[in-house]
Coordinates of C-alpha atoms in Angstrom, one line a residue:
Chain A
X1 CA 2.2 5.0 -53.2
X2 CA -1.1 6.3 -52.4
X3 CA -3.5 5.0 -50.2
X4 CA -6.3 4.8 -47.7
X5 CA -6.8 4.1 -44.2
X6 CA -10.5 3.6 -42.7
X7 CA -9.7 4.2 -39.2
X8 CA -12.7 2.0 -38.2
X9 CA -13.8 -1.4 -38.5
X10 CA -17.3 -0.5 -37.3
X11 CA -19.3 2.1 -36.3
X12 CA -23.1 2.3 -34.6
X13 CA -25.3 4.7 -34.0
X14 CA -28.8 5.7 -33.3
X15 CA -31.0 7.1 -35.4
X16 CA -31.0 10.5 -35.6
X17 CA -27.6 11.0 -34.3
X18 CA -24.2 12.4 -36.2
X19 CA -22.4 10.1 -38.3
X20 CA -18.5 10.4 -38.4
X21 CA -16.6 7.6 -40.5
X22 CA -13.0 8.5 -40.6
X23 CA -10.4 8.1 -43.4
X24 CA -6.6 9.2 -43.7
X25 CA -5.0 9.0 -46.6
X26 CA -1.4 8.8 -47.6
X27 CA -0.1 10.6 -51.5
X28 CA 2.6 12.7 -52.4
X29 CA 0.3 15.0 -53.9
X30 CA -3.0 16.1 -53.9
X31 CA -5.3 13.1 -54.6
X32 CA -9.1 12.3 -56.2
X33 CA -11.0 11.0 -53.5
X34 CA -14.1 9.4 -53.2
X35 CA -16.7 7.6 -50.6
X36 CA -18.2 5.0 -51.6
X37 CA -21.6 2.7 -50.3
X38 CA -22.5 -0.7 -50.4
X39 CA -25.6 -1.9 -48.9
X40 CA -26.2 -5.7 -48.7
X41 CA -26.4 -7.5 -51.7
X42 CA -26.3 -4.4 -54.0
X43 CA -23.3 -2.7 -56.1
X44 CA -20.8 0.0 -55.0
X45 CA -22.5 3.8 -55.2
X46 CA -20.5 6.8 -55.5
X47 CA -21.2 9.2 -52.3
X48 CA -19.1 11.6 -53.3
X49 CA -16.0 12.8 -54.7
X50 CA -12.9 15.1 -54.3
X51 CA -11.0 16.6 -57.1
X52 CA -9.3 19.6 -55.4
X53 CA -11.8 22.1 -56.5
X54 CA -13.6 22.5 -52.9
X55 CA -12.4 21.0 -49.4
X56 CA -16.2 20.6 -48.5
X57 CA -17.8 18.1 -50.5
X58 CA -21.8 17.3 -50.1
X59 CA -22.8 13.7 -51.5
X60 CA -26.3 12.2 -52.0
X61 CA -28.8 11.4 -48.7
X62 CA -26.7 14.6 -46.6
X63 CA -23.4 13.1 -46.5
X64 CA -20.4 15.3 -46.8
X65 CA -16.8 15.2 -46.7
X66 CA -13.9 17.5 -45.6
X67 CA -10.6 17.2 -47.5
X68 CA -7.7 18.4 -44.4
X69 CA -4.6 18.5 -45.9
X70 CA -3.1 19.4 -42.9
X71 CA -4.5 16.5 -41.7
X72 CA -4.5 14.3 -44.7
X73 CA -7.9 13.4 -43.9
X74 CA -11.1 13.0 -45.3
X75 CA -13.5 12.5 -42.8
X76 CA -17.1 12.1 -43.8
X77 CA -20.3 12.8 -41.8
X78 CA -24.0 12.8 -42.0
X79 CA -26.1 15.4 -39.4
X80 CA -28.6 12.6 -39.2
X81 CA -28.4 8.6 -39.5
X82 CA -31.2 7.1 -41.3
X83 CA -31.7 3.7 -40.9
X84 CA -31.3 3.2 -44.4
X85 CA -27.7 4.3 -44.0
X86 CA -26.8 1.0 -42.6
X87 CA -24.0 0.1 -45.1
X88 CA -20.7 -0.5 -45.5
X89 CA -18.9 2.4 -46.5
X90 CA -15.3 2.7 -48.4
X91 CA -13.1 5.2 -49.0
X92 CA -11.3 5.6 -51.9
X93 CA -7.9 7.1 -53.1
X94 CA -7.3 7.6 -57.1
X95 CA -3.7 5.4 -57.5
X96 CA -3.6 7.0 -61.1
X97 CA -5.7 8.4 -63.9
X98 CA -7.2 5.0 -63.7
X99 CA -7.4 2.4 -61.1
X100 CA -9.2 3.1 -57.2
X101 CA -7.8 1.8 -54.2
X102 CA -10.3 0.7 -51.6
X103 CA -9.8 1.2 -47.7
X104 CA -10.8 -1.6 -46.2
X105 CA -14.4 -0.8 -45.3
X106 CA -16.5 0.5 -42.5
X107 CA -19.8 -0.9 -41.4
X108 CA -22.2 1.4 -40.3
X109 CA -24.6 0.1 -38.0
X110 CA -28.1 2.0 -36.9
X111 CA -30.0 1.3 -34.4
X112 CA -33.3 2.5 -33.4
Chain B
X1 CA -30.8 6.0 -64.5
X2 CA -28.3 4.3 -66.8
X3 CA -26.1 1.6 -64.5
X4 CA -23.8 -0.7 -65.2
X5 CA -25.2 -4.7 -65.1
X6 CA -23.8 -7.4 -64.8
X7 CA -23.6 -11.7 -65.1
X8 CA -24.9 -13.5 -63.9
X9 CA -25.1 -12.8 -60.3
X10 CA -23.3 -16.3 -59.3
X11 CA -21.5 -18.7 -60.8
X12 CA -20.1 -21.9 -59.5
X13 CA -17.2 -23.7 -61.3
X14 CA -15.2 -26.4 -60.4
X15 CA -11.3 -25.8 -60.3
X16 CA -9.3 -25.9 -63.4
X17 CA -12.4 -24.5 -65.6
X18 CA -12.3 -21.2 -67.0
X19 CA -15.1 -18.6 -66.8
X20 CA -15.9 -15.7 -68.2
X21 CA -18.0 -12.7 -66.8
X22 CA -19.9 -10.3 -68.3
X23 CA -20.7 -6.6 -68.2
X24 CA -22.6 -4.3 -69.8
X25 CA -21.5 -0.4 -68.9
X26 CA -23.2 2.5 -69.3
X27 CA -23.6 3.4 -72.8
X28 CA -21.5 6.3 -73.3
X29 CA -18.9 5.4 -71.6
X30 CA -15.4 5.2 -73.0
X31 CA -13.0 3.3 -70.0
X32 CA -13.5 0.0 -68.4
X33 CA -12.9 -1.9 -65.3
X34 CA -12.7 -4.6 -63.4
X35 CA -12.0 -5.5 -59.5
X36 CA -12.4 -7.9 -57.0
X37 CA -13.2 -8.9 -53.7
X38 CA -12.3 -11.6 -52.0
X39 CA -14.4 -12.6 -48.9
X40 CA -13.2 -10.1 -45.5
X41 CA -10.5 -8.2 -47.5
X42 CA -11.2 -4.9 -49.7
X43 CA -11.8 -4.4 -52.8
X44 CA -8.8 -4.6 -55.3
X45 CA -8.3 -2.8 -58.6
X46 CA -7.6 -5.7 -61.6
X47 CA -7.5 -3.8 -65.2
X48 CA -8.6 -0.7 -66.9
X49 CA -9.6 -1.5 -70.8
X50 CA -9.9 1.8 -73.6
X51 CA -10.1 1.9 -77.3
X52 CA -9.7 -1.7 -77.0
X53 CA -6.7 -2.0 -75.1
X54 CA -5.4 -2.8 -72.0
X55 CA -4.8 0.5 -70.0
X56 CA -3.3 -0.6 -66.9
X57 CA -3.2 -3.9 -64.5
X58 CA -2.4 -4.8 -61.3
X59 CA 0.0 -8.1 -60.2
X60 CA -3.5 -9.9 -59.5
X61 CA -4.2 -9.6 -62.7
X62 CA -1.7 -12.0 -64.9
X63 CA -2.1 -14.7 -67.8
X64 CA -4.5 -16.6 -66.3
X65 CA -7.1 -13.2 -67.0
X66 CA -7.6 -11.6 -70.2
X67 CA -10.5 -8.8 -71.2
X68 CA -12.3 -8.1 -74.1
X69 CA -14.9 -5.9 -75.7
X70 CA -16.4 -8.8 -78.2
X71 CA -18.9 -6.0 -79.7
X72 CA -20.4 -2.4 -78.8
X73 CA -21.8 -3.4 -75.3
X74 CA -20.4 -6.2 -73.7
X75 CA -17.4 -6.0 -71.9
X76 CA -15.5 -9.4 -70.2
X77 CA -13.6 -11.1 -67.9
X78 CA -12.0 -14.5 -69.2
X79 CA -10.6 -16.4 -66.2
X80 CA -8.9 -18.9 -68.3
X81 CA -8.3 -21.9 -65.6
X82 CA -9.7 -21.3 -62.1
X83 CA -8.4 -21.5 -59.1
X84 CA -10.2 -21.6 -55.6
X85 CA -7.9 -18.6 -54.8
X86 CA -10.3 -16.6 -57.5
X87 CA -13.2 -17.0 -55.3
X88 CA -14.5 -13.7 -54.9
X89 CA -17.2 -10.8 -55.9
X90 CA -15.9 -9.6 -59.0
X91 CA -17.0 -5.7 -59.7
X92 CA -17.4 -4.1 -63.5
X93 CA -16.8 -0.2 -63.8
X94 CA -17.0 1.8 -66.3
X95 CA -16.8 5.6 -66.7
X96 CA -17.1 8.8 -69.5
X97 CA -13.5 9.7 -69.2
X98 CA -10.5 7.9 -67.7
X99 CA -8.2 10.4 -66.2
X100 CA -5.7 13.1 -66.7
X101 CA -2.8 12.8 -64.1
X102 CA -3.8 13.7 -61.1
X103 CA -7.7 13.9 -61.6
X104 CA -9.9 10.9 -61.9
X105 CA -13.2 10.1 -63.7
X106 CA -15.8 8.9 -61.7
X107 CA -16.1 5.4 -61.7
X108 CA -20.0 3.7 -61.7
X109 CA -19.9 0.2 -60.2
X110 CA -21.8 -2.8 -61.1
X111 CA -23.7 -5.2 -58.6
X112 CA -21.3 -7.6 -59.2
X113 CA -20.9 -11.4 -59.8
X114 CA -20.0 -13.9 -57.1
X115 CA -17.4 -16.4 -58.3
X116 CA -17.2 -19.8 -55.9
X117 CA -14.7 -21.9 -57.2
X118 CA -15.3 -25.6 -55.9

């Protein structure tokens, strides 16, 4: 079965300082997978996605992801936190041609 | 930007009353969705819906749910006799294409409706 592990709960940092949000996923083959942003009150955005065509993947507002197969990771970062990347953040693991499965969430918290 | 809507943004029923939710996805868009999630737990896949049929479920999703496409832009979710278990945010998704084995469409989420059953 494939799935997702968000290896953190939460996260803070300041503004201005690297984001890393961590996600290990388990498949027996190469997956589709995706980061995903909900900020309070609104709907789930796609960040950006991985469909085996590049290991680096840029998203919208600077965020990127690295597939590591070695690893079976897919880590994703931002240079820079905003303060209007406060957000919970969710990676995602394709379970088929259809349905996602959700990790479990990480909150990002900035602070000034 | 086209986006997918949804209502309404709440709705409060008492137990034993069914609901039904509705969706409007993006226009072009073939494939369907719907998941939940309950209060402090992630976000869980319920059905996939194409060409008017039901593409694949998940155990959450048994006889007390049932989808439909009732005409060219509404797409819903038919709780048929609530429970307070079902209290949750309930997501709509649609996309363009659904998927080809390994390689998955891109999904575009919905706000969402908050269910609270009483």
């Amino acid at each position: 079965a494939q799935s997702v592990t968000q290896l953190d709960s939460h996260v803070s940092v300041s503004e201005g300082t690297p984001v890393l949000l961590r996600c290990n996923y388990s498949s027996s083959y190469s997956p589709s997978l995706f980061w995903y942003v909900q900020h309070p009150n609104k709907g789930l955005q796609l960040l950006l996605k991985y469909t085996s065509a590049a290991t680096l993947v840029k998203g919208i507002n600077g965020f990127e992801a690295e597939f590591k197969k070695s690893e079976t990771s897919f880590h994703l970062t931002k240079p820079s936190a905003h303060m209007s990347d406060a957000a919970e953040y969710f990676c995602v693991v394709s379970l088929s041609g259809y349905a996602l499965n959700f990790g479990k969430g990480t909150s990002l918290l900035v602070t000034p | 930007e086209p986006e997918v809507t949804q209502t309404p943004s709440h709705q409060v029923t008492q137990m034993g009353q069914e609901v039904i939710l509705r969706c409007v996805p993006i226009s072009n868009h073939l494939y369907f969705y719907w998941y939940r999630q309950i209060l402090g737990q992630k976000v869980e896949f319920l059905v996939s819906f194409y060409n008017n049929e039901i593409s694949e479920k998940s155990e959450i999703f048994d006889d007390q749910f049932s989808v439909e496409r009732p005409d060219g832009s509404n797409f819903t979710l038919k709780i048929r006799s609530t429970k307070l278990e079902d209290s949750a945010m309930y997501f709509c998704a649609s996309s363009e294409m659904g998927g080809s084995g390994r390689i998955t469409d891109t999904q575009y989420f919905g706000p969402g409706t908050r269910l609270t059953v009483l």
